[in-house]
PDB file of C-alpha atoms in Angstrom:
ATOM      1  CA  UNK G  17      -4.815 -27.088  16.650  1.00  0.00           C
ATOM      2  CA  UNK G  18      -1.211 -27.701  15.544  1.00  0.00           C
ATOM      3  CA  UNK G  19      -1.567 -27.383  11.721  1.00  0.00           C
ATOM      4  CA  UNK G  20      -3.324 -24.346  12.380  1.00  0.00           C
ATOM      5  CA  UNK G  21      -0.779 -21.850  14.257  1.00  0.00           C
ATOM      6  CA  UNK G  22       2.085 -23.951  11.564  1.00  0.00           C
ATOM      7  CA  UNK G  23      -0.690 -22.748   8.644  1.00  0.00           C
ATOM      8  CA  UNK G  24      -0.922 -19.086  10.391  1.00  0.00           C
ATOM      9  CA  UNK G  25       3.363 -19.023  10.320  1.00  0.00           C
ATOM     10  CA  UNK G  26       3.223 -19.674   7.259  1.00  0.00           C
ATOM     11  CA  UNK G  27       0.493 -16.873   6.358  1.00  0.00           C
ATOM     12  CA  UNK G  28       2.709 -14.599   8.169  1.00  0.00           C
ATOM     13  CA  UNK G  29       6.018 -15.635   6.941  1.00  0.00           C
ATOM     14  CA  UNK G  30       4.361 -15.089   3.577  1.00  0.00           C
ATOM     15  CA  UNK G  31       2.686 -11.869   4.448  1.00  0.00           C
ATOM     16  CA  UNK G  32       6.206 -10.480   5.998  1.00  0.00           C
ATOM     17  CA  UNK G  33       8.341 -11.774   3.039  1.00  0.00           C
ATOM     18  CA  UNK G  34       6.220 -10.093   0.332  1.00  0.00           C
ATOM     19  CA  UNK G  35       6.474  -6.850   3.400  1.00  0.00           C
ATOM     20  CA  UNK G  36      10.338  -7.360   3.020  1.00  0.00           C
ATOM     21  CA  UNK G  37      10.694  -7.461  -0.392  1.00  0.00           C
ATOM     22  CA  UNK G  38       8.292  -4.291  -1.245  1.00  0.00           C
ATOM     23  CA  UNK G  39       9.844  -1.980   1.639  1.00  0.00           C
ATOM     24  CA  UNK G  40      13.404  -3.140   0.182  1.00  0.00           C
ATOM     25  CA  UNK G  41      12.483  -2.258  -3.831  1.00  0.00           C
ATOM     26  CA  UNK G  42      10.958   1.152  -2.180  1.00  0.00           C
ATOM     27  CA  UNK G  43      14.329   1.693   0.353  1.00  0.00           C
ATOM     28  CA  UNK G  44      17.055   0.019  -1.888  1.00  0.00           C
ATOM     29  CA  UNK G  45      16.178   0.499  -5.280  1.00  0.00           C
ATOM     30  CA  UNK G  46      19.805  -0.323  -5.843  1.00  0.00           C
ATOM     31  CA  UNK G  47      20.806  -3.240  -3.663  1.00  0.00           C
ATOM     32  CA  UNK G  48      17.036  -5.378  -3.717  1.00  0.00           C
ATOM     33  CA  UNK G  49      17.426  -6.187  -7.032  1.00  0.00           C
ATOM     34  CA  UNK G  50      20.362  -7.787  -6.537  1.00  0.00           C
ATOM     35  CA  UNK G  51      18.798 -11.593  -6.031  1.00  0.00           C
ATOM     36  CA  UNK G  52      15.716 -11.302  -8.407  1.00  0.00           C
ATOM     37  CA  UNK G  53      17.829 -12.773 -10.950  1.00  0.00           C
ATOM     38  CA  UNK G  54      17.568 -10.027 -13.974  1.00  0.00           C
ATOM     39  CA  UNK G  55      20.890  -8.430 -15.328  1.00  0.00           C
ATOM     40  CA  UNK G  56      21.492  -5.589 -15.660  1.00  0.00           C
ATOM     41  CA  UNK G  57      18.504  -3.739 -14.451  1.00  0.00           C
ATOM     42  CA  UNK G  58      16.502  -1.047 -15.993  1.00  0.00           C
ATOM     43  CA  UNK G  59      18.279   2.595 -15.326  1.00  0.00           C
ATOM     44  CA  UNK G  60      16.980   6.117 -15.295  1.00  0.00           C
ATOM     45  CA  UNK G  61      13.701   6.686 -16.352  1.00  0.00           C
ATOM     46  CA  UNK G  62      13.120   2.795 -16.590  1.00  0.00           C
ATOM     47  CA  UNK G  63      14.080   1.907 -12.813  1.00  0.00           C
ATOM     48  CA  UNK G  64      10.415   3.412 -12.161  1.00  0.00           C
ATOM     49  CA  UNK G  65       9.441  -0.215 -12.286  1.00  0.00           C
ATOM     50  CA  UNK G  66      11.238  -0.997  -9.155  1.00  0.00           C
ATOM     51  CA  UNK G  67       9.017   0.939  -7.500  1.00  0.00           C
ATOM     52  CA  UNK G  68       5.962  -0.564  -9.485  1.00  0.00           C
ATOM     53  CA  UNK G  69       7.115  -3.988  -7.961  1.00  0.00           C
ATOM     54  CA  UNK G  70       7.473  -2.384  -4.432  1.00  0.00           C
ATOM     55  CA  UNK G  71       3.958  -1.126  -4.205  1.00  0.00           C
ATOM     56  CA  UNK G  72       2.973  -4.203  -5.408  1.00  0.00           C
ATOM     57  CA  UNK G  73       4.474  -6.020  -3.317  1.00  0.00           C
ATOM     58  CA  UNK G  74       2.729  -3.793   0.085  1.00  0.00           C
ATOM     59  CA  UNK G  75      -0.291  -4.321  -1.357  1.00  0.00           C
ATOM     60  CA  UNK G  76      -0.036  -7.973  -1.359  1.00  0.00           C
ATOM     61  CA  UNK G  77       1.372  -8.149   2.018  1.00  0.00           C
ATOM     62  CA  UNK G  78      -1.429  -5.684   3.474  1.00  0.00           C
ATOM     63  CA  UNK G  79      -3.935  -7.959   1.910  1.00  0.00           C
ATOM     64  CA  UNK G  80      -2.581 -10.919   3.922  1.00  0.00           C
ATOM     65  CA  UNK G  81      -2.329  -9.494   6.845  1.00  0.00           C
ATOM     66  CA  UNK G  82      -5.799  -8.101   6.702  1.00  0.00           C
ATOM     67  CA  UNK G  83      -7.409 -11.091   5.969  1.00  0.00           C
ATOM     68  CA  UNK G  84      -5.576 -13.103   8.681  1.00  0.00           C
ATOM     69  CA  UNK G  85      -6.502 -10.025  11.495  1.00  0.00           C
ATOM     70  CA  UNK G  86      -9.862 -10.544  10.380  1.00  0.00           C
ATOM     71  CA  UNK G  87     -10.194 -14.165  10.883  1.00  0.00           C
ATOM     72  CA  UNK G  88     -11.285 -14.678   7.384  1.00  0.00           C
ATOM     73  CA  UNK G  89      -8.974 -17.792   6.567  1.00  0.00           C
ATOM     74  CA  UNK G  90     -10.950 -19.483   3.873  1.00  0.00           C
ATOM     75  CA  UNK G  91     -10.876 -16.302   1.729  1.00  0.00           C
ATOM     76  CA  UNK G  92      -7.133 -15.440   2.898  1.00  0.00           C
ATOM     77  CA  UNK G  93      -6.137 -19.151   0.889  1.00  0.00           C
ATOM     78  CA  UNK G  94      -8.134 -17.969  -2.285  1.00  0.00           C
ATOM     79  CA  UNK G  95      -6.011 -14.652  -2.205  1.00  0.00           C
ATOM     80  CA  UNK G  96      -2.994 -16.935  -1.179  1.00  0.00           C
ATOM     81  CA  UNK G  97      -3.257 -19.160  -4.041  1.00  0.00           C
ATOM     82  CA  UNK G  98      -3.684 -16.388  -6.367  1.00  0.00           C
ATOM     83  CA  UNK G  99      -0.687 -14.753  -5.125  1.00  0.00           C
ATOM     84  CA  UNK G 100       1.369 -17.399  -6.106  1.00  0.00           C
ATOM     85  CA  UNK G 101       1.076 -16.234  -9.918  1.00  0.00           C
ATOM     86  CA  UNK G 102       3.527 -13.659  -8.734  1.00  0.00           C
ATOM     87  CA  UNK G 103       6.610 -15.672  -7.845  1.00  0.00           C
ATOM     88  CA  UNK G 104       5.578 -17.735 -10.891  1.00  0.00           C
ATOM     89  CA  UNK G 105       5.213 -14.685 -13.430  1.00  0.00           C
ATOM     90  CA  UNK G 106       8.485 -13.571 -11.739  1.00  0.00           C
ATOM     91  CA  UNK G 107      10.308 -17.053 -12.692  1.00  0.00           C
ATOM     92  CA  UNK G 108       9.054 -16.414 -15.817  1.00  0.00           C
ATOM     93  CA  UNK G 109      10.321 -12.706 -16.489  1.00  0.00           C
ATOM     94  CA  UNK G 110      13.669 -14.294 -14.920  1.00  0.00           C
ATOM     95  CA  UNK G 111      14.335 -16.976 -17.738  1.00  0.00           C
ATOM     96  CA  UNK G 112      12.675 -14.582 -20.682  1.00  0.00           C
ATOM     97  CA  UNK G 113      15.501 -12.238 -19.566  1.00  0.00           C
ATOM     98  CA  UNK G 114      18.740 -13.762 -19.616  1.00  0.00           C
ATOM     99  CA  UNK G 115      18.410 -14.675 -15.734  1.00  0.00           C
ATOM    100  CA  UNK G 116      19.623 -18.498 -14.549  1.00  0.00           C
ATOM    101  CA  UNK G 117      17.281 -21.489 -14.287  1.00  0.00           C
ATOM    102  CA  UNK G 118      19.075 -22.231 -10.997  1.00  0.00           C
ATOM    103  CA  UNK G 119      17.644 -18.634  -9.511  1.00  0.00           C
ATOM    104  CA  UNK G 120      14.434 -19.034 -11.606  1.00  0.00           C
ATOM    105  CA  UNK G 121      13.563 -21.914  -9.471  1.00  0.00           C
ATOM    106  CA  UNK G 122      16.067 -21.291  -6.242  1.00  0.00           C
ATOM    107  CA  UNK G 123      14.295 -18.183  -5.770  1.00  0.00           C
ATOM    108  CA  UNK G 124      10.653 -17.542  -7.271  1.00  0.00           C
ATOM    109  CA  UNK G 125       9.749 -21.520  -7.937  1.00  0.00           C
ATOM    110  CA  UNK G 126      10.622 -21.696  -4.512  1.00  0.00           C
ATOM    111  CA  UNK G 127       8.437 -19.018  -3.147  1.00  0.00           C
ATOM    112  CA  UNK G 128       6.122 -19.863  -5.226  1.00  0.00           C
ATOM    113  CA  UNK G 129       6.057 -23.557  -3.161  1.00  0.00           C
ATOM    114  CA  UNK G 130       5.680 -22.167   0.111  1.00  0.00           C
ATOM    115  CA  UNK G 131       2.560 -19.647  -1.195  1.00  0.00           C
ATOM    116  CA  UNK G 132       0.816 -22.710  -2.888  1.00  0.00           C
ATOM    117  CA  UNK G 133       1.388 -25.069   0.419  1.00  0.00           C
ATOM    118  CA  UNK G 134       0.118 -21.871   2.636  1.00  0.00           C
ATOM    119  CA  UNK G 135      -2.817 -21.699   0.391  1.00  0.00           C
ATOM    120  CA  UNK G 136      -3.911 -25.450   0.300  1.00  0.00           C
ATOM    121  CA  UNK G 137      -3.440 -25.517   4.198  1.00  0.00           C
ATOM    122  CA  UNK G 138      -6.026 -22.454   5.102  1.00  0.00           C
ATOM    123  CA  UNK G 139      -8.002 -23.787   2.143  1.00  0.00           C
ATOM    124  CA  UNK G 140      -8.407 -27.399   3.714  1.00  0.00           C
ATOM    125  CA  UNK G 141      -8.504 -26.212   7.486  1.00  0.00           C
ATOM    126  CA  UNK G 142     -12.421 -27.734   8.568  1.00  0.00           C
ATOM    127  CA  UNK G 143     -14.405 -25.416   9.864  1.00  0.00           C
ATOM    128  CA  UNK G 144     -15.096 -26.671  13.273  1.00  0.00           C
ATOM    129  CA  UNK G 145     -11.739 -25.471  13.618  1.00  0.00           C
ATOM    130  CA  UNK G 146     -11.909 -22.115  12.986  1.00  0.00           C
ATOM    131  CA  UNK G 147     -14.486 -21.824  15.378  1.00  0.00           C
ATOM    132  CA  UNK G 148     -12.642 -24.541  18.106  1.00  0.00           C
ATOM    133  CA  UNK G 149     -10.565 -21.040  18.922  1.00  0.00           C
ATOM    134  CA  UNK G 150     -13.389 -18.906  18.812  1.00  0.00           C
ATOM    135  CA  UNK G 151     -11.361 -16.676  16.221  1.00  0.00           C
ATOM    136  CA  UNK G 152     -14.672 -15.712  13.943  1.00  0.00           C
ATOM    137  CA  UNK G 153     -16.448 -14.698  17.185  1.00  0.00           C
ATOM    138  CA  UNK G 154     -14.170 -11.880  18.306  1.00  0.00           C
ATOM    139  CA  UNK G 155     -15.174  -9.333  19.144  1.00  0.00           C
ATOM    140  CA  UNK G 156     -15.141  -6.759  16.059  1.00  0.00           C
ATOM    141  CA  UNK G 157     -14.098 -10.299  13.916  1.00  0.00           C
ATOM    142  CA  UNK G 158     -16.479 -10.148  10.818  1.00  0.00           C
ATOM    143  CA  UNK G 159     -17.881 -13.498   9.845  1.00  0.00           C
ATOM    144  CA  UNK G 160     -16.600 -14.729   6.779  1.00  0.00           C
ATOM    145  CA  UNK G 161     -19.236 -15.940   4.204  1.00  0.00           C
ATOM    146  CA  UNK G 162     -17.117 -18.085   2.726  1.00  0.00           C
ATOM    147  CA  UNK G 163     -16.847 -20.413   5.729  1.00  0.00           C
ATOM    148  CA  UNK G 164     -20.586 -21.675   5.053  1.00  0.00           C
TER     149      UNK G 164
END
């Protein structure tokens, strides 16, 4: 019971980062950049792709938190654990760009972590506890066909 509300923090610590970090590339086009570790960033025309990453960025988060409302936990960890090519591809873009190995790896290797522990946790939750809280038999819940 314990690992699962730590592994559903962690889902929505994930969910509300990747929520953070898109509304603050959409809002603060000049300040959010700031800590993603590429100087100097793209101007005029070219700082389109902050918004690119800000969109992106909802639509991960919605996914998360759709998944997690639904109660479909096993399929949330697949998305989880192919979310973390993000933070990775990020680290990436970082140190192809003339950013620092010590943000590569403070910042994206980092996030990347926290994604990959998130998704091994819902991945290895056992079913009979999913169901010890009832949470696939809400009501309005759809089952998740994954769990069989």
């Amino acid at each position: 019971m314990m690992k699962r509300h730590f592994t559903t923090a962690l889902a929505l610590i994930t969910g509300a980062a990747v929520l953070f970090f898109g509304l603050n590339f959409l809002l603060n086009p000049q300040g959010a950049p700031d800590g993603f570790g590429i100087e100097p960033w793209p101007q005029g025309n070219a700082a389109g792709y902050l918004a690119v990453k800000g969109v992106r960025d909802l639509a991960v988060a919605a996914t998360v938190f759709l998944l997690l409302a639904r109660g479909q936990r096993r399929t949330l960890g697949w998305v989880v654990l192919i979310d973390a090519i993000l933070p990775l591809g990020d680290a990436l873009a970082v140190l192809t760009h003339g950013g620092s190995l010590t943000t590569a790896l403070g910042v994206h290797i980092s996030a990347a972590s926290v994604i990959l522990l998130t998704a091994v946790m819902l991945l290895t939750e056992r079913p009979a506890e999913r169901h010890a809280e009832g949470s696939s038999h809400r009501v309005g819940a759809a089952p998740d066909p994954s769990n069989a």
